[in-house]
């Protein structure tokens, strides 16, 4: 069984596209592929670069990094929502760092 890991929508789309070339996707996979195609806003390369930049900010857990890459928040309130289930309080400087990093990829 493959190792589980977090992937961005861009990476999921790429994986599903590649799998679709090799074999027939089941209905759930087709819906996921269609959703990823419509919602993913970054290329796989840009998504990985943004995630790497966010990973350098040691205060962001990996699951939240993925949410940030997929959602691309524009406002402090949106960043706070993405961190709402985490047991931490974000400082304004952290929010500004995140928005600055995301702004490079819009």
PDB file of C-alpha atoms in Angstrom, residues 17-101:
ATOM      1  CA  UNK A  17      -4.420  12.662 -15.247  1.00  0.00           C
ATOM      2  CA  UNK A  18      -1.475  10.253 -15.376  1.00  0.00           C
ATOM      3  CA  UNK A  19      -3.553   7.405 -13.952  1.00  0.00           C
ATOM      4  CA  UNK A  20      -6.295   8.175 -16.489  1.00  0.00           C
ATOM      5  CA  UNK A  21      -3.816   7.710 -19.326  1.00  0.00           C
ATOM      6  CA  UNK A  22      -2.862   4.257 -18.016  1.00  0.00           C
ATOM      7  CA  UNK A  23      -6.302   2.917 -17.156  1.00  0.00           C
ATOM      8  CA  UNK A  24      -9.981   3.749 -16.818  1.00  0.00           C
ATOM      9  CA  UNK A  25     -10.677   5.841 -13.709  1.00  0.00           C
ATOM     10  CA  UNK A  26     -13.574   4.862 -11.479  1.00  0.00           C
ATOM     11  CA  UNK A  27     -16.438   7.294 -10.945  1.00  0.00           C
ATOM     12  CA  UNK A  28     -15.047   8.760  -7.723  1.00  0.00           C
ATOM     13  CA  UNK A  29     -11.663   9.340  -9.335  1.00  0.00           C
ATOM     14  CA  UNK A  30     -13.320  11.015 -12.330  1.00  0.00           C
ATOM     15  CA  UNK A  31     -15.218  13.379 -10.032  1.00  0.00           C
ATOM     16  CA  UNK A  32     -12.003  14.150  -8.122  1.00  0.00           C
ATOM     17  CA  UNK A  33     -10.164  14.782 -11.398  1.00  0.00           C
ATOM     18  CA  UNK A  34     -12.908  17.111 -12.620  1.00  0.00           C
ATOM     19  CA  UNK A  35     -12.958  18.977  -9.294  1.00  0.00           C
ATOM     20  CA  UNK A  36      -9.171  19.362  -9.250  1.00  0.00           C
ATOM     21  CA  UNK A  37      -9.209  20.613 -12.850  1.00  0.00           C
ATOM     22  CA  UNK A  38     -11.755  23.294 -12.003  1.00  0.00           C
ATOM     23  CA  UNK A  39     -10.350  24.390  -8.629  1.00  0.00           C
ATOM     24  CA  UNK A  40      -6.546  24.075  -8.832  1.00  0.00           C
ATOM     25  CA  UNK A  41      -5.181  27.524  -9.574  1.00  0.00           C
ATOM     26  CA  UNK A  42      -1.424  26.887  -9.619  1.00  0.00           C
ATOM     27  CA  UNK A  43       0.797  24.689 -11.718  1.00  0.00           C
ATOM     28  CA  UNK A  44       2.372  21.720  -9.950  1.00  0.00           C
ATOM     29  CA  UNK A  45       5.747  23.485  -9.981  1.00  0.00           C
ATOM     30  CA  UNK A  46       4.349  26.706  -8.477  1.00  0.00           C
ATOM     31  CA  UNK A  47       2.399  24.726  -5.883  1.00  0.00           C
ATOM     32  CA  UNK A  48       5.552  22.902  -4.811  1.00  0.00           C
ATOM     33  CA  UNK A  49       7.552  26.133  -4.705  1.00  0.00           C
ATOM     34  CA  UNK A  50       4.932  27.877  -2.574  1.00  0.00           C
ATOM     35  CA  UNK A  51       4.685  24.890  -0.252  1.00  0.00           C
ATOM     36  CA  UNK A  52       8.469  24.858   0.141  1.00  0.00           C
ATOM     37  CA  UNK A  53       8.415  28.558   0.979  1.00  0.00           C
ATOM     38  CA  UNK A  54       5.663  27.957   3.545  1.00  0.00           C
ATOM     39  CA  UNK A  55       7.577  24.984   4.987  1.00  0.00           C
ATOM     40  CA  UNK A  56      10.495  27.325   5.681  1.00  0.00           C
ATOM     41  CA  UNK A  57       8.122  29.176   7.992  1.00  0.00           C
ATOM     42  CA  UNK A  58       8.477  26.642  10.795  1.00  0.00           C
ATOM     43  CA  UNK A  59       5.195  27.627  12.467  1.00  0.00           C
ATOM     44  CA  UNK A  60       2.963  26.242   9.671  1.00  0.00           C
ATOM     45  CA  UNK A  61       1.979  22.547   9.934  1.00  0.00           C
ATOM     46  CA  UNK A  62       2.115  20.552   6.690  1.00  0.00           C
ATOM     47  CA  UNK A  63      -1.653  20.091   6.470  1.00  0.00           C
ATOM     48  CA  UNK A  64      -2.156  23.864   6.699  1.00  0.00           C
ATOM     49  CA  UNK A  65       0.562  24.462   4.099  1.00  0.00           C
ATOM     50  CA  UNK A  66      -1.502  22.407   1.660  1.00  0.00           C
ATOM     51  CA  UNK A  67      -4.670  24.336   2.517  1.00  0.00           C
ATOM     52  CA  UNK A  68      -2.873  27.624   1.932  1.00  0.00           C
ATOM     53  CA  UNK A  69      -1.508  26.464  -1.440  1.00  0.00           C
ATOM     54  CA  UNK A  70      -4.944  25.258  -2.569  1.00  0.00           C
ATOM     55  CA  UNK A  71      -6.931  28.223  -1.261  1.00  0.00           C
ATOM     56  CA  UNK A  72      -4.424  31.063  -1.879  1.00  0.00           C
ATOM     57  CA  UNK A  73      -5.800  33.413   0.801  1.00  0.00           C
ATOM     58  CA  UNK A  74      -5.779  37.138   0.092  1.00  0.00           C
ATOM     59  CA  UNK A  75      -6.886  38.563   3.437  1.00  0.00           C
ATOM     60  CA  UNK A  76      -5.835  38.048   7.067  1.00  0.00           C
ATOM     61  CA  UNK A  77      -9.288  36.685   7.932  1.00  0.00           C
ATOM     62  CA  UNK A  78      -8.902  33.923   5.353  1.00  0.00           C
ATOM     63  CA  UNK A  79      -5.542  32.921   6.840  1.00  0.00           C
ATOM     64  CA  UNK A  80      -7.078  32.818  10.329  1.00  0.00           C
ATOM     65  CA  UNK A  81      -9.844  30.510   9.058  1.00  0.00           C
ATOM     66  CA  UNK A  82      -7.266  28.083   7.661  1.00  0.00           C
ATOM     67  CA  UNK A  83      -5.593  27.962  11.082  1.00  0.00           C
ATOM     68  CA  UNK A  84      -8.862  27.773  13.035  1.00  0.00           C
ATOM     69  CA  UNK A  85      -8.478  24.103  13.988  1.00  0.00           C
ATOM     70  CA  UNK A  86      -4.848  24.465  14.989  1.00  0.00           C
ATOM     71  CA  UNK A  87      -3.972  25.015  18.613  1.00  0.00           C
ATOM     72  CA  UNK A  88      -1.997  28.165  18.107  1.00  0.00           C
ATOM     73  CA  UNK A  89      -2.482  31.889  17.931  1.00  0.00           C
ATOM     74  CA  UNK A  90      -1.124  33.558  14.827  1.00  0.00           C
ATOM     75  CA  UNK A  91       0.738  36.794  15.216  1.00  0.00           C
ATOM     76  CA  UNK A  92       0.147  39.565  12.720  1.00  0.00           C
ATOM     77  CA  UNK A  93       3.725  39.172  11.439  1.00  0.00           C
ATOM     78  CA  UNK A  94       3.069  35.498  10.672  1.00  0.00           C
ATOM     79  CA  UNK A  95      -0.081  36.358   8.753  1.00  0.00           C
ATOM     80  CA  UNK A  96       1.806  39.039   6.814  1.00  0.00           C
ATOM     81  CA  UNK A  97       4.553  36.503   5.950  1.00  0.00           C
ATOM     82  CA  UNK A  98       1.970  34.046   4.620  1.00  0.00           C
ATOM     83  CA  UNK A  99       0.132  36.677   2.571  1.00  0.00           C
ATOM     84  CA  UNK A 100       3.431  37.922   1.158  1.00  0.00           C
ATOM     85  CA  UNK A 101       4.453  34.418   0.075  1.00  0.00           C
TER      86      UNK A 101
END
